[in-house]
Amino acid sequence: MSRSLALTFTIALVAGAIMGLAVVLSQSAQSVRGGILGSSGQALIGGPFELVDHTGRTVTEQDFRGKYMLLYFGFTHCPDICPSTLQVVATAMDALGDASDEVVPIMVTVDPARDTRELMAGYVTAFHPRLVGLTGSEEQVAQALKAYRIYAQKVPDPDDTNGDTYTMDHSSFLYLMDRQGRFVTHFTHGTRAETLAKRLAEHIG
Ligand code: NI
């Protein structure tokens, strides 16, 4: 092989590898978008719901129009992830100062069987005075989980004999929805409070 032919061959190999990588990267980007955006480019996360807030008022997504919603789906018996995430939300709300008026932090239960309105009231107010707790019937909660594409599954306690001690395996994202209820972005449950406050401030503008 002549030197120039070898060089051409090498360039072709490198170019091929780069193109292959580009295809793989664009496919994985599409699959990420596919999980959040539909083919029209509209977000698939969000939609109508009717639930009961921790004060006993029946609310729908329309009641939160005009403010950003910072939504978390969890349950009051959760031993670790839910309380730590809600603590991050509470700290971020305080760090936001006046801008926090533009955001309504909301916890929707994934465990309506145990999370009564009264239990939600005690729970959410212990984290932050502005945190809204939402529960409802099994059907109402199921509809909300479906709209927000939340996975939640009851996991029985192996030591339980009467079937009332169980935990919930569930998605643990924070969703930011805009003033019209449209999906803006999500945060994973490990996000630090300072990061969350900074990102919220950027989005609220
Ligand atoms: Ni949890």
Short mmCIF file of C-alpha atoms and ligand atoms in Angstrom, two decimals:
data_model
loop_
_atom_site.label_atom_id
_atom_site.label_comp_id
_atom_site.label_asym_id
_atom_site.label_seq_id
_atom_site.Cartn_x
_atom_site.Cartn_y
_atom_site.Cartn_z
CA MET A 1 0.00 0.00 0.00
CA SER A 2 1.40 3.41 -0.95
CA ARG A 3 1.66 6.02 1.74
CA SER A 4 -1.09 8.19 0.23
CA LEU A 5 -3.41 5.21 -0.20
CA ALA A 6 -2.82 4.21 3.44
CA LEU A 7 -3.61 7.76 4.50
CA THR A 8 -6.82 7.79 2.46
CA PHE A 9 -7.77 4.43 3.97
CA THR A 10 -7.15 5.73 7.49
CA ILE A 11 -9.19 8.88 6.83
CA ALA A 12 -12.06 6.76 5.48
CA LEU A 13 -11.96 4.56 8.60
CA VAL A 14 -11.96 7.54 10.96
CA ALA A 15 -14.77 9.23 9.02
CA GLY A 16 -16.79 6.03 9.12
CA ALA A 17 -16.32 5.72 12.87
CA ILE A 18 -17.38 9.34 13.42
CA MET A 19 -20.48 8.89 11.27
CA GLY A 20 -21.37 5.71 13.14
CA LEU A 21 -20.97 7.50 16.44
CA ALA A 22 -23.09 10.40 15.19
CA VAL A 23 -25.89 7.98 14.25
CA VAL A 24 -25.75 6.30 17.67
CA LEU A 25 -25.77 9.68 19.46
CA SER A 26 -28.68 11.02 17.42
CA GLN A 27 -30.65 7.82 18.03
CA SER A 28 -30.12 8.01 21.77
CA ALA A 29 -31.07 11.70 21.76
CA GLN A 30 -34.24 10.77 19.89
CA SER A 31 -35.11 8.08 22.40
CA VAL A 32 -34.66 10.55 25.27
CA ARG A 33 -36.87 13.07 23.47
CA GLY A 34 -39.30 10.29 22.60
CA GLY A 35 -39.84 9.71 26.31
CA ILE A 36 -40.72 13.34 26.95
CA LEU A 37 -41.93 14.73 23.64
CA GLY A 38 -44.45 13.32 21.21
CA SER A 39 -43.92 13.25 17.44
CA SER A 40 -45.47 16.74 17.24
CA GLY A 41 -42.76 18.02 19.61
CA GLN A 42 -45.39 18.61 22.32
CA ALA A 43 -44.46 17.37 25.79
CA LEU A 44 -46.19 14.17 26.82
CA ILE A 45 -45.82 15.01 30.50
CA GLY A 46 -48.74 16.85 32.01
CA GLY A 47 -52.47 17.08 31.46
CA PRO A 48 -55.79 17.30 33.24
CA PHE A 49 -56.21 16.07 36.79
CA GLU A 50 -58.73 16.47 39.58
CA LEU A 51 -57.46 15.93 43.11
CA VAL A 52 -58.10 17.10 46.67
CA ASP A 53 -55.63 19.45 48.29
CA HIS A 54 -54.49 19.14 51.91
CA THR A 55 -57.05 21.76 53.00
CA GLY A 56 -59.88 19.64 51.54
CA ARG A 57 -60.45 21.71 48.40
CA THR A 58 -61.03 19.89 45.11
CA VAL A 59 -58.53 21.25 42.59
CA THR A 60 -57.68 20.71 38.93
CA GLU A 61 -54.63 21.67 36.89
CA GLN A 62 -56.54 24.86 35.96
CA ASP A 63 -56.28 26.11 39.56
CA PHE A 64 -52.49 26.41 39.15
CA ARG A 65 -52.51 28.37 35.87
CA GLY A 66 -50.52 31.59 36.04
CA LYS A 67 -47.86 30.08 38.31
CA TYR A 68 -45.12 27.56 37.74
CA MET A 69 -45.82 24.16 39.29
CA LEU A 70 -42.95 22.24 40.81
CA LEU A 71 -44.46 18.78 41.07
CA TYR A 72 -43.27 15.80 43.01
CA PHE A 73 -44.99 12.43 43.25
CA GLY A 74 -44.35 10.46 46.43
CA PHE A 75 -45.93 9.15 49.62
CA THR A 76 -45.85 10.07 53.29
CA HIS A 77 -44.64 6.64 54.50
CA CYS A 78 -41.55 6.89 52.28
CA PRO A 79 -38.49 6.36 54.47
CA ASP A 80 -35.88 8.33 52.56
CA ILE A 81 -36.16 9.62 49.00
CA CYS A 82 -39.44 11.53 49.36
CA PRO A 83 -38.54 13.37 52.57
CA SER A 84 -35.05 14.25 51.33
CA THR A 85 -36.42 15.52 48.00
CA LEU A 86 -39.12 17.59 49.70
CA GLN A 87 -36.50 19.04 52.03
CA VAL A 88 -34.50 20.11 48.95
CA VAL A 89 -37.66 21.70 47.51
CA ALA A 90 -38.31 23.55 50.78
CA THR A 91 -34.73 24.84 50.97
CA ALA A 92 -34.80 25.90 47.30
CA MET A 93 -38.10 27.76 47.83
CA ASP A 94 -36.58 29.73 50.70
CA ALA A 95 -33.42 30.40 48.67
CA LEU A 96 -35.53 31.81 45.81
CA GLY A 97 -36.82 34.63 47.99
CA ASP A 98 -39.55 36.76 46.38
CA ALA A 99 -39.36 34.76 43.14
CA SER A 100 -40.71 31.75 45.04
CA ASP A 101 -44.14 33.41 44.82
CA GLU A 102 -44.13 32.43 41.14
CA VAL A 103 -43.73 28.74 41.94
CA VAL A 104 -46.22 26.41 43.61
CA PRO A 105 -44.43 23.39 45.05
CA ILE A 106 -46.77 20.39 45.00
CA MET A 107 -46.54 16.85 46.31
CA VAL A 108 -49.00 14.40 44.75
CA THR A 109 -49.36 11.13 46.61
CA VAL A 110 -48.81 7.85 44.80
CA ASP A 111 -50.42 6.09 47.80
CA PRO A 112 -54.00 7.42 48.13
CA ALA A 113 -55.06 4.37 50.21
CA ARG A 114 -52.99 5.57 53.16
CA ASP A 115 -52.40 9.24 52.34
CA THR A 116 -55.62 10.82 53.55
CA ARG A 117 -56.18 14.55 53.32
CA GLU A 118 -55.42 14.87 57.04
CA LEU A 119 -52.17 12.92 56.80
CA MET A 120 -51.09 14.97 53.77
CA ALA A 121 -51.86 18.21 55.65
CA GLY A 122 -49.59 17.31 58.55
CA TYR A 123 -46.88 16.03 56.24
CA VAL A 124 -46.57 18.85 53.70
CA THR A 125 -46.84 21.69 56.21
CA ALA A 126 -43.96 20.15 58.18
CA PHE A 127 -41.71 20.72 55.12
CA HIS A 128 -42.81 24.13 53.94
CA PRO A 129 -45.82 26.40 54.54
CA ARG A 130 -46.33 26.78 50.78
CA LEU A 131 -46.04 23.11 49.88
CA VAL A 132 -49.38 21.83 48.54
CA GLY A 133 -50.32 18.21 49.20
CA LEU A 134 -52.65 16.51 46.73
CA THR A 135 -54.48 13.22 47.21
CA GLY A 136 -57.81 11.80 46.05
CA SER A 137 -59.57 8.59 45.16
CA GLU A 138 -57.61 5.71 43.63
CA GLU A 139 -59.08 6.69 40.24
CA GLN A 140 -58.23 10.39 40.60
CA VAL A 141 -54.65 9.62 41.58
CA ALA A 142 -54.29 7.01 38.83
CA GLN A 143 -55.39 9.62 36.28
CA ALA A 144 -52.83 12.15 37.57
CA LEU A 145 -50.04 9.56 37.53
CA LYS A 146 -50.94 8.64 33.98
CA ALA A 147 -50.96 12.28 32.84
CA TYR A 148 -47.49 12.81 34.29
CA ARG A 149 -46.16 9.40 33.25
CA ILE A 150 -45.34 8.44 36.81
CA TYR A 151 -44.52 4.85 37.61
CA ALA A 152 -45.77 3.69 41.03
CA GLN A 153 -46.02 0.13 42.29
CA LYS A 154 -46.99 -1.27 45.69
CA VAL A 155 -44.27 -3.49 47.16
CA PRO A 156 -45.44 -5.76 50.02
CA ASP A 157 -43.40 -5.99 53.19
CA PRO A 158 -42.24 -9.63 53.35
CA ASP A 159 -42.65 -9.66 57.17
CA ASP A 160 -46.19 -8.32 57.04
CA THR A 161 -49.03 -10.68 57.99
CA ASN A 162 -52.13 -8.51 57.58
CA GLY A 163 -51.21 -6.76 54.31
CA ASP A 164 -51.21 -3.16 55.54
CA THR A 165 -47.51 -2.55 55.66
CA TYR A 166 -46.09 -1.99 52.24
CA THR A 167 -43.84 0.45 50.51
CA MET A 168 -44.18 2.10 47.12
CA ASP A 169 -41.66 1.84 44.37
CA HIS A 170 -42.08 5.05 42.37
CA SER A 171 -40.56 7.50 39.88
CA SER A 172 -38.73 10.23 41.72
CA PHE A 173 -38.52 13.28 39.47
CA LEU A 174 -39.39 16.87 40.09
CA TYR A 175 -41.30 18.31 37.16
CA LEU A 176 -41.35 22.01 36.40
CA MET A 177 -44.48 23.06 34.51
CA ASP A 178 -44.93 26.61 33.16
CA ARG A 179 -47.75 29.11 33.77
CA GLN A 180 -49.88 27.36 31.15
CA GLY A 181 -49.23 23.92 32.65
CA ARG A 182 -46.74 22.92 29.96
CA PHE A 183 -43.72 20.81 30.75
CA VAL A 184 -40.52 22.86 31.10
CA THR A 185 -37.94 20.50 32.55
CA HIS A 186 -37.36 17.84 35.16
CA PHE A 187 -34.89 17.47 38.01
CA THR A 188 -33.71 14.18 39.42
CA HIS A 189 -34.15 13.50 43.12
CA GLY A 190 -30.42 13.92 43.86
CA THR A 191 -30.45 17.58 42.73
CA ARG A 192 -28.99 19.91 45.37
CA ALA A 193 -31.12 22.74 46.75
CA GLU A 194 -28.76 25.48 45.50
CA THR A 195 -28.81 23.99 42.00
CA LEU A 196 -32.58 23.68 42.05
CA ALA A 197 -33.02 27.29 43.23
CA LYS A 198 -30.61 28.56 40.55
CA ARG A 199 -32.29 26.62 37.75
CA LEU A 200 -35.77 27.67 38.90
CA ALA A 201 -34.70 31.33 38.96
CA GLU A 202 -33.34 30.99 35.40
CA HIS A 203 -36.59 29.49 34.14
CA ILE A 204 -38.87 31.94 35.92
CA GLY A 205 -36.69 34.76 34.55
NI NI B 1 -40.44 7.87 48.01
#
